[in-house]
Short mmCIF file of C-alpha atoms in Angstrom, two decimals:
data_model
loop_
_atom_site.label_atom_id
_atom_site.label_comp_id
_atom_site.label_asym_id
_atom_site.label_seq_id
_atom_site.Cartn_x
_atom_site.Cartn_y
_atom_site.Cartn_z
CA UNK A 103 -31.44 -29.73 2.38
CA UNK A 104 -31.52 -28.15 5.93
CA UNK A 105 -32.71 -23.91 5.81
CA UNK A 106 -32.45 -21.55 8.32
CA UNK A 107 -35.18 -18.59 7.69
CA UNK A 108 -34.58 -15.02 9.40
CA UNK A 109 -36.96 -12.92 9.50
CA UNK A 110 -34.52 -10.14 10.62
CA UNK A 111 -35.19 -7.21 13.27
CA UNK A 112 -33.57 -5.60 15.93
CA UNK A 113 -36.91 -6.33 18.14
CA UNK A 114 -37.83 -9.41 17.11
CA UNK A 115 -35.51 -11.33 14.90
CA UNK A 116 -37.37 -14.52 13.79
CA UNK A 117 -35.48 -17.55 13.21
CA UNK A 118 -36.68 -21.27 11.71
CA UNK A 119 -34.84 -24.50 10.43
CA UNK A 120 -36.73 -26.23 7.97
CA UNK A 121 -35.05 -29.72 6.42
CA UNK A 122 -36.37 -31.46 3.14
CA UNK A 123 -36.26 -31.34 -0.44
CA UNK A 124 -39.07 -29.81 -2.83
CA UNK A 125 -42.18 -32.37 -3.60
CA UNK A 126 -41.30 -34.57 -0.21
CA UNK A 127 -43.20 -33.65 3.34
CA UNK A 128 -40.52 -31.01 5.09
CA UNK A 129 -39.80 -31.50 8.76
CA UNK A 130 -39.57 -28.01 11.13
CA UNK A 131 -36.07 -28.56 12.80
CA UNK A 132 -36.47 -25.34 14.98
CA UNK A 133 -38.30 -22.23 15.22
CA UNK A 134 -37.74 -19.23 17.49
CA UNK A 135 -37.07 -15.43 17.99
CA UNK A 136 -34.15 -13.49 18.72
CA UNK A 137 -35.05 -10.81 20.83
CA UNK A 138 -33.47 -7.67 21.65
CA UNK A 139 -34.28 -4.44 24.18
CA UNK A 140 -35.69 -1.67 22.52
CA UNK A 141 -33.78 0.37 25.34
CA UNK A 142 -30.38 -0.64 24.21
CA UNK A 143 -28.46 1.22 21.83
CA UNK A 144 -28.12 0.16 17.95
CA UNK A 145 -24.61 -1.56 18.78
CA UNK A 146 -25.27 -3.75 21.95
CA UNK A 147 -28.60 -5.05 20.13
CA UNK A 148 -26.85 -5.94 17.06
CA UNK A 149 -24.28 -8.09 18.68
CA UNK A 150 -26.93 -9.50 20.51
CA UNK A 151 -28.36 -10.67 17.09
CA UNK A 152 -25.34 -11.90 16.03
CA UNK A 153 -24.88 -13.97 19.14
CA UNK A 154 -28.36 -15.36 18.67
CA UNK A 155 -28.00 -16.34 15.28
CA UNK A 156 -24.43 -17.63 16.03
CA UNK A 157 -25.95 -19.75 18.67
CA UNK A 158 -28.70 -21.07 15.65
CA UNK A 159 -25.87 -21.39 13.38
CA UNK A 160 -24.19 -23.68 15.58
CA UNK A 161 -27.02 -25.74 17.05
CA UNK A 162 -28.63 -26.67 13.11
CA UNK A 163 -25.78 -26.69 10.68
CA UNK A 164 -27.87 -24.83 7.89
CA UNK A 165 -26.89 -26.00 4.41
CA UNK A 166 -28.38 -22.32 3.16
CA UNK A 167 -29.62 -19.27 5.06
CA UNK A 168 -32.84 -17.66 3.55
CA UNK A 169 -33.47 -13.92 4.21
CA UNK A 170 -36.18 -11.95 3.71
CA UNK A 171 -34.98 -8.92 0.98
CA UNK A 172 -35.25 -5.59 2.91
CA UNK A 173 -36.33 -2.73 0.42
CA UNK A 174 -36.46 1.10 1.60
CA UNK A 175 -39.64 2.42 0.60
CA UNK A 176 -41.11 0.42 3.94
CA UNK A 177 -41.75 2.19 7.10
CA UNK A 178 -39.18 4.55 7.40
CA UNK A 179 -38.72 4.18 10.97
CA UNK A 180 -38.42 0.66 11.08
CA UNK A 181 -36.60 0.07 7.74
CA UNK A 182 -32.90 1.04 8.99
CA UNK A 183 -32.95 -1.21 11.95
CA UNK A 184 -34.35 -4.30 9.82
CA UNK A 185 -31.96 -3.56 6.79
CA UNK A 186 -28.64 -3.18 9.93
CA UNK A 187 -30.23 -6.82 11.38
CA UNK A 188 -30.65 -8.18 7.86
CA UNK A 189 -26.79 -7.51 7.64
CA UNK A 190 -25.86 -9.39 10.36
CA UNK A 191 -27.49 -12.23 9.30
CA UNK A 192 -25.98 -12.12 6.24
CA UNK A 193 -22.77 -11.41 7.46
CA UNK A 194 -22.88 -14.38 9.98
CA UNK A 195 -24.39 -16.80 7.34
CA UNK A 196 -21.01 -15.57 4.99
CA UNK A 197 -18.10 -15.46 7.36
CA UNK A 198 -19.12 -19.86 7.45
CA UNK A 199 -19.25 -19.64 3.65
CA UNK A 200 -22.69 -20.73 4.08
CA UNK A 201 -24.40 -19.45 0.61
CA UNK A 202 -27.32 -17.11 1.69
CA UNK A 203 -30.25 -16.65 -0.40
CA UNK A 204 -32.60 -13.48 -0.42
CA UNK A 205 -36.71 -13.66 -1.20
CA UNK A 206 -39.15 -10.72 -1.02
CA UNK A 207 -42.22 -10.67 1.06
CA UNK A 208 -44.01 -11.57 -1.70
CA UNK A 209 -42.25 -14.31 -3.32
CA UNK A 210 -42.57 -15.79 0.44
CA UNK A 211 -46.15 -15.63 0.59
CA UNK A 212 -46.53 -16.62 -3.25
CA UNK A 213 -44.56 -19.95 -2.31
CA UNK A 214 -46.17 -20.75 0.49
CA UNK A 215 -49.92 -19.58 0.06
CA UNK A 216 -50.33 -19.51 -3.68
CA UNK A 217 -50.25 -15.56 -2.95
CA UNK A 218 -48.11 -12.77 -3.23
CA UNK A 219 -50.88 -10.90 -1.67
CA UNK A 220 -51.67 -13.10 1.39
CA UNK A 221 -52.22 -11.69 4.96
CA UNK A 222 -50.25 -12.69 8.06
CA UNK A 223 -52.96 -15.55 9.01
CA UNK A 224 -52.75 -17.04 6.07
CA UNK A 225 -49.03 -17.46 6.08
CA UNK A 226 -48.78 -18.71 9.48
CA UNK A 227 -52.13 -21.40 8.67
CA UNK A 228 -49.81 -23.04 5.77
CA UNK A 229 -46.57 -22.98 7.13
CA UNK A 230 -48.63 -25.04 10.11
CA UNK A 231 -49.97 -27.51 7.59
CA UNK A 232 -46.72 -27.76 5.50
CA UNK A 233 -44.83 -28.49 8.20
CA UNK A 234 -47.79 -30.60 10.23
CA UNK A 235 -47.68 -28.63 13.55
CA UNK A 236 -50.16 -28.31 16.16
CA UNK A 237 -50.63 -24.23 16.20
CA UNK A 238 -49.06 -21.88 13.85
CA UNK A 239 -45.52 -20.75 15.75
CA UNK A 240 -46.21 -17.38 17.10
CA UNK A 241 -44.87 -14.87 17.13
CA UNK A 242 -45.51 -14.12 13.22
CA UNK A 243 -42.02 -13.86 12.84
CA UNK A 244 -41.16 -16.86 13.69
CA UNK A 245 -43.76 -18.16 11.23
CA UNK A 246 -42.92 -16.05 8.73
CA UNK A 247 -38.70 -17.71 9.38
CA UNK A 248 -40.38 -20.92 8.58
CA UNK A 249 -42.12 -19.85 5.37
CA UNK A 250 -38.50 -17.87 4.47
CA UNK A 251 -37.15 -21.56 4.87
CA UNK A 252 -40.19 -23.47 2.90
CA UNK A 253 -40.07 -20.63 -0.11
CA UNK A 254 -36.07 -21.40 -0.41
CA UNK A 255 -36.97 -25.36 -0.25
CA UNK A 256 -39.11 -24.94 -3.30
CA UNK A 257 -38.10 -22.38 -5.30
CA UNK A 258 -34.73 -23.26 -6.68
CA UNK A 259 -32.86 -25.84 -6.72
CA UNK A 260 -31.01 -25.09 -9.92
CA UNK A 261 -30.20 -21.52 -8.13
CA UNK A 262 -29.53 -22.95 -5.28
CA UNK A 263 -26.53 -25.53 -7.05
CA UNK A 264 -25.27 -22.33 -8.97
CA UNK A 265 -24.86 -20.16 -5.02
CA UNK A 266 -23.17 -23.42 -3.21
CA UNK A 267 -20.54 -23.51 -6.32
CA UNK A 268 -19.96 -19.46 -5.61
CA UNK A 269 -19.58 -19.72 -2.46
CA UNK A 270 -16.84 -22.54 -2.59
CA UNK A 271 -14.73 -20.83 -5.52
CA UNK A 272 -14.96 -17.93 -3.37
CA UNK A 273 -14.04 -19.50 0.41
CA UNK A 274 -11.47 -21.74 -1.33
CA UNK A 275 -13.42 -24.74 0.02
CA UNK A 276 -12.79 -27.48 -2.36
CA UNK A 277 -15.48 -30.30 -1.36
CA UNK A 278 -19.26 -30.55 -2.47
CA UNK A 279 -21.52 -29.79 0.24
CA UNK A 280 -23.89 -32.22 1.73
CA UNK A 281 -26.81 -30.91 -0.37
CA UNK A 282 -25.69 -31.49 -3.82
CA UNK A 283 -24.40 -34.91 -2.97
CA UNK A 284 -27.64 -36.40 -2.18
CA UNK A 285 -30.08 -37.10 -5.02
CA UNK A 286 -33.20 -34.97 -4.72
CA UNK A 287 -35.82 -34.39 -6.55
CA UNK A 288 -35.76 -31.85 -9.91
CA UNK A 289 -39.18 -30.48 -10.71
CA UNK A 290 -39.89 -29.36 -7.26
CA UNK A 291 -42.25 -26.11 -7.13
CA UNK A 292 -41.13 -23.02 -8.27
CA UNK A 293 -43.67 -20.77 -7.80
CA UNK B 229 -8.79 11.05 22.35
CA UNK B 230 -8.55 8.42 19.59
CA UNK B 231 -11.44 8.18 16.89
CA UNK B 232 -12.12 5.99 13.95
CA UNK B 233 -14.52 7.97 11.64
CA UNK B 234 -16.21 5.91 9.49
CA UNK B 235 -18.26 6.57 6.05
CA UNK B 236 -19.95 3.06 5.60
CA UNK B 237 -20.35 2.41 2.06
CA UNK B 238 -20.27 -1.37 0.44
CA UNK B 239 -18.31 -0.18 -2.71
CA UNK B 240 -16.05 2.31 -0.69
CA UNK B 241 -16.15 2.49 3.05
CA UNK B 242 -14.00 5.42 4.00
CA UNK B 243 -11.76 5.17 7.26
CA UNK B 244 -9.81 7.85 9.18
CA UNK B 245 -8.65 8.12 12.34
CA UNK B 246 -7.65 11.43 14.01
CA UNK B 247 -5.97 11.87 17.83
CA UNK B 248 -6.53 14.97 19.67
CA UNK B 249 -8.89 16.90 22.10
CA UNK B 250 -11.46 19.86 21.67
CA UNK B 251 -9.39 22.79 21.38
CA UNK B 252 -6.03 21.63 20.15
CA UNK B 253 -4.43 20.83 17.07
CA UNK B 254 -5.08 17.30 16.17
CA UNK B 255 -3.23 15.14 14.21
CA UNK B 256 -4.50 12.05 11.82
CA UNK B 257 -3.22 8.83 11.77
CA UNK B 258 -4.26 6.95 9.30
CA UNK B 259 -6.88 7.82 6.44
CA UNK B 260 -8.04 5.30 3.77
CA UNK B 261 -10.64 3.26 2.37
CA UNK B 262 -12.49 -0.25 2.54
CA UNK B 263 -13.15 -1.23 -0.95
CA UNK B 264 -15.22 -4.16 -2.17
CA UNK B 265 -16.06 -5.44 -5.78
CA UNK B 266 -19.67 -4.29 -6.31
CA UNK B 267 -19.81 -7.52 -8.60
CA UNK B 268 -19.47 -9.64 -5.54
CA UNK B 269 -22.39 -11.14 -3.39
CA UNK B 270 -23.60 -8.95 -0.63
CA UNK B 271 -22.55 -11.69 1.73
CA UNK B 272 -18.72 -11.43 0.55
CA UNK B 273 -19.22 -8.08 0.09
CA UNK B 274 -20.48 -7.68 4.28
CA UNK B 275 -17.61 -10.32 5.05
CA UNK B 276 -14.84 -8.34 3.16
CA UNK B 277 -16.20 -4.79 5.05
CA UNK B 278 -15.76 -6.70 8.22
CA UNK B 279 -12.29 -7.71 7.73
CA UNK B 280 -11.63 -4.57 6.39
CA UNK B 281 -12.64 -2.97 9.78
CA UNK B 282 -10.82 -5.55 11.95
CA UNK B 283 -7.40 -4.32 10.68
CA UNK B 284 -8.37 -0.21 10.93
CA UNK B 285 -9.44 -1.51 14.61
CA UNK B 286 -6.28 -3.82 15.31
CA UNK B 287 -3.83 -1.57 14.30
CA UNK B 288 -4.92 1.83 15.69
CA UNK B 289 -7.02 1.02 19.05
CA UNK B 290 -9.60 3.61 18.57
CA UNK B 291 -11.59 4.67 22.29
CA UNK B 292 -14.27 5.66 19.81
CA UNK B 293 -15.73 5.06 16.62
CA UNK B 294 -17.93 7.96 14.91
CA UNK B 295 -20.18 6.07 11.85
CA UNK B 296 -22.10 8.44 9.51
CA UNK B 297 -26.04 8.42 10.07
CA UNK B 298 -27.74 6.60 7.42
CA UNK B 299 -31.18 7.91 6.66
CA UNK B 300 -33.69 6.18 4.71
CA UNK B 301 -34.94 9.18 2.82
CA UNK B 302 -31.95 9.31 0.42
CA UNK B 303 -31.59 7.08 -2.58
CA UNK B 304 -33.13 4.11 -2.44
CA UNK B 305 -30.84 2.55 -4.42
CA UNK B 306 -28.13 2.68 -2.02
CA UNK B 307 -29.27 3.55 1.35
CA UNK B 308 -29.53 -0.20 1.96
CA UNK B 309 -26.06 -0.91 1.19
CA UNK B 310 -24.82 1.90 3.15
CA UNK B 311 -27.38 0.92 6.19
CA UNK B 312 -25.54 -3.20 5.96
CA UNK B 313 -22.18 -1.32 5.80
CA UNK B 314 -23.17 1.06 8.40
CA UNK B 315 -24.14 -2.19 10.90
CA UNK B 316 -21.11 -4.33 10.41
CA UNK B 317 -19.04 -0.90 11.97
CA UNK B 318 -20.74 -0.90 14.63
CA UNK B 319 -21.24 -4.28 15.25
CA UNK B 320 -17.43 -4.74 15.00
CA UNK B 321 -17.02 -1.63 17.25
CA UNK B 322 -19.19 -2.54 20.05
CA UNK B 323 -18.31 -6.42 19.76
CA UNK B 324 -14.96 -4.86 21.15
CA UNK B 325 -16.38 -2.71 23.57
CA UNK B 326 -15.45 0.51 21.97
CA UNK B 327 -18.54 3.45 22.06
CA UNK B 328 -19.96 4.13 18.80
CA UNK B 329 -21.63 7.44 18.27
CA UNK B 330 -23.52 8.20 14.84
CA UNK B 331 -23.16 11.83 13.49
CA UNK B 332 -25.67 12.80 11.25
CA UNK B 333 -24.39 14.66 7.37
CA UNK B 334 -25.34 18.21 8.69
CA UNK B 335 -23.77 17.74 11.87
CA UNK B 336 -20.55 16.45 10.29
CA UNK B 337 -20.58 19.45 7.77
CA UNK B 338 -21.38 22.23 10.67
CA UNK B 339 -18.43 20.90 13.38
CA UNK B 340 -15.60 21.09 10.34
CA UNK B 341 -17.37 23.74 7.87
CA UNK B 342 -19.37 26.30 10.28
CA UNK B 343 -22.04 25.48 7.31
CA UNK B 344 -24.29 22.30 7.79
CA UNK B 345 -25.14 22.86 4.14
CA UNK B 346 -21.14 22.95 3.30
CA UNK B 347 -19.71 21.02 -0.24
CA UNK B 348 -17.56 17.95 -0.58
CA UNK B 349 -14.66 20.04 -1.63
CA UNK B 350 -15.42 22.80 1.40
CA UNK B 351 -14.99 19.74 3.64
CA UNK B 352 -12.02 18.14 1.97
CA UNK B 353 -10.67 21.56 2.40
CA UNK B 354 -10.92 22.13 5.85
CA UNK B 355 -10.25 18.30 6.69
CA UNK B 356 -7.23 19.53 4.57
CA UNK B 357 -6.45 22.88 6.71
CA UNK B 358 -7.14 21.30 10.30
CA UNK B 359 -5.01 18.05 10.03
CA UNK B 360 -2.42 20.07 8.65
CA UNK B 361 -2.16 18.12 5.26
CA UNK B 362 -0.53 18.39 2.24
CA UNK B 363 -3.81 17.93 -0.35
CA UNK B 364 -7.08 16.73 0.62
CA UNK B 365 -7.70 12.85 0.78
CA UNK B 366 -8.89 11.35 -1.77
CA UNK B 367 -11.25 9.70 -2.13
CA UNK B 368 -13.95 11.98 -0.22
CA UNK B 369 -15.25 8.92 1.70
CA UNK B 370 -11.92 9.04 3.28
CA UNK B 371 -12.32 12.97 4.05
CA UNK B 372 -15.56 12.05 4.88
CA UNK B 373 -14.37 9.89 7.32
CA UNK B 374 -11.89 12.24 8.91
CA UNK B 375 -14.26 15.08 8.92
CA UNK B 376 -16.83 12.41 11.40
CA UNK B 377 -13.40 11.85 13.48
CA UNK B 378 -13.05 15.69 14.23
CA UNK B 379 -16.69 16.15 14.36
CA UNK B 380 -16.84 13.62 17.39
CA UNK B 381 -13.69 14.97 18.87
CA UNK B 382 -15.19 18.69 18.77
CA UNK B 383 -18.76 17.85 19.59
CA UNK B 384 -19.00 16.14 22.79
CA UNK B 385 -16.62 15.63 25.86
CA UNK B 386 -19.50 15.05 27.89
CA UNK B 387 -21.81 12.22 25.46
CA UNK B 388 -18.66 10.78 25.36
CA UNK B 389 -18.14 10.38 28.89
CA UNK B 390 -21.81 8.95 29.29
CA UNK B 391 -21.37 6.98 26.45
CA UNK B 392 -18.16 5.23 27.70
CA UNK B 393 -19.89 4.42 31.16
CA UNK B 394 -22.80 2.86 29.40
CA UNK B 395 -20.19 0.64 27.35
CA UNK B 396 -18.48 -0.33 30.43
CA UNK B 397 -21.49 -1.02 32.56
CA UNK B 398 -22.84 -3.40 29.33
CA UNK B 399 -19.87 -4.89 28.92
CA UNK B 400 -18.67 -5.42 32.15
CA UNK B 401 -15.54 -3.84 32.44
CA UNK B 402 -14.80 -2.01 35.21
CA UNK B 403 -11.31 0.00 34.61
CA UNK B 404 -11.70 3.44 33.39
CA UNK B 405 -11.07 3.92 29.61
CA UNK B 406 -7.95 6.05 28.97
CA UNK B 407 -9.85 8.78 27.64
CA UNK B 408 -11.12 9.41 30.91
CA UNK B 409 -8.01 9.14 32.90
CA UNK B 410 -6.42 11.21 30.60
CA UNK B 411 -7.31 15.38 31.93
CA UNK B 412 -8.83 17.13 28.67
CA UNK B 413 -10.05 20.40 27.73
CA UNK B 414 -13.81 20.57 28.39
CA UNK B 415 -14.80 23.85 26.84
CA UNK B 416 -14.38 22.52 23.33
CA UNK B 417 -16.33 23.72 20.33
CA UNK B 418 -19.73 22.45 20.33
CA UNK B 419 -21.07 23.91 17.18
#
């Protein structure tokens, strides 16, 4: 199965394609950031992430978008403009009836580091091994896309069956998608 | 001037849009709400907001759209939901072009009430008594909604005009907006 990650943000909005199937070595299709200018107003940066995850959309096919569960009792200051980019995502993962999955921080970390508790470093030192690069991706958010990707590889596949089916009764869209019609394996990790 | 108010909520997004100028009577033209099923997926539930929006936008050509100020210090349990609402209306807003400005509760409650502290029914009431109405809309998202039309109407002839030459400078359009072309009392209330 192919994942894009977002790690969403109006500043930095980090983006990663991940393909594979729990239990097998995953490949990194893409990793990046979508940036926008702190000096522009809320609605020019927002269709500027919408743009830049259109443009991701288009370039990797995603079978699922993964990303990362926004909760309020963050940073106050910071919270709104990651919950309004979260949305976006979201909204431009739905509108292709592309079935979008949410994980917290923690269940990120726990998936990829064996810890819910892990620090930044850690994150970006597996997500380089998993994916057998030369240098963790920097910025962290683009590292922290990847791991979005890797935690929705592994955690559930059963989940993952029960979203795609949603999703079609709900766009109308009568065929299976590409990742339930290819055998993969069941007991993946699941964290 | 023409102004979609908007009260961003997933389960019911109040709409309203009012014509007029500071210091006039003003006249609404449509009032009504944006309803999803809160048993739906966020993603449909962003989607069906969207579309929801497109149609308010289509049919009445708004020069502005006021959103309601989300802050993060109000219930947790739905302050995320209103923030995702909140983005998709004014990413569909300024995807067109059209100025967004956000109007905070207090503000809303001061331009139509006198009171910044004012009730839902004191505002229904006066949405009631200014657009000439028969009863006050119901639900109060869509007085809500009204009440952030007149509020941006009343409150600022001149943000308005900066905020219009931003737009056009970002967007690239060089004709004048008919607001603008159109001669308008500028000693409005200001509250």
């Amino acid at each position: 199965m192919r994942v894009l990650g977002v790690d969403p943000g109006l500043t930095r909005c980090g983006v990663g394609v991940v393909e594979g199937v729990a239990g097998r070595p995953l490949t990194m299709l893409g990793v990046g950031v979508v940036r926008t200018p702190a000096d522009a107003d809320l609605g020019h940066r927002l269709v500027a992430v919408e743009q830049g995850l259109e443009q991701w959309l288009d370039e990797h096919r995603p079978e699922y978008v993964a990303v990362e569960r926004v909760f309020s009792q963050h940073n106050v200051r910071t919270v709104m403009g990651t919950a309004q980019a979260s949305a976006v995502a979201i909204l431009c993962a739905s509108r292709r009836g592309i079935p979008v999955a949410l994980h917290t921080p923690s269940e990120v970390k726990a998936a990829v580091t064996g810890s819910g508790r892990a620090d930044k470093a850690q994150v970006g030192a597996m997500v380089t091994r998993l994916l057998r690069l030369d240098a963790p991706p920097k910025p962290a958010d683009a590292a922290d896309a990847l791991a979005l990707a890797i935690c929705h590889i592994w955690r559930a596949p059963a989940q993952n069956r029960l979203q795609q089916a949603v999703a079609r009764q709900a766009s109308g869209t009568p065929q299976a998608p590409r990742a339930t019609a290819r055998p993969h394996a069941s007991k993946g990790r699941t964290t």
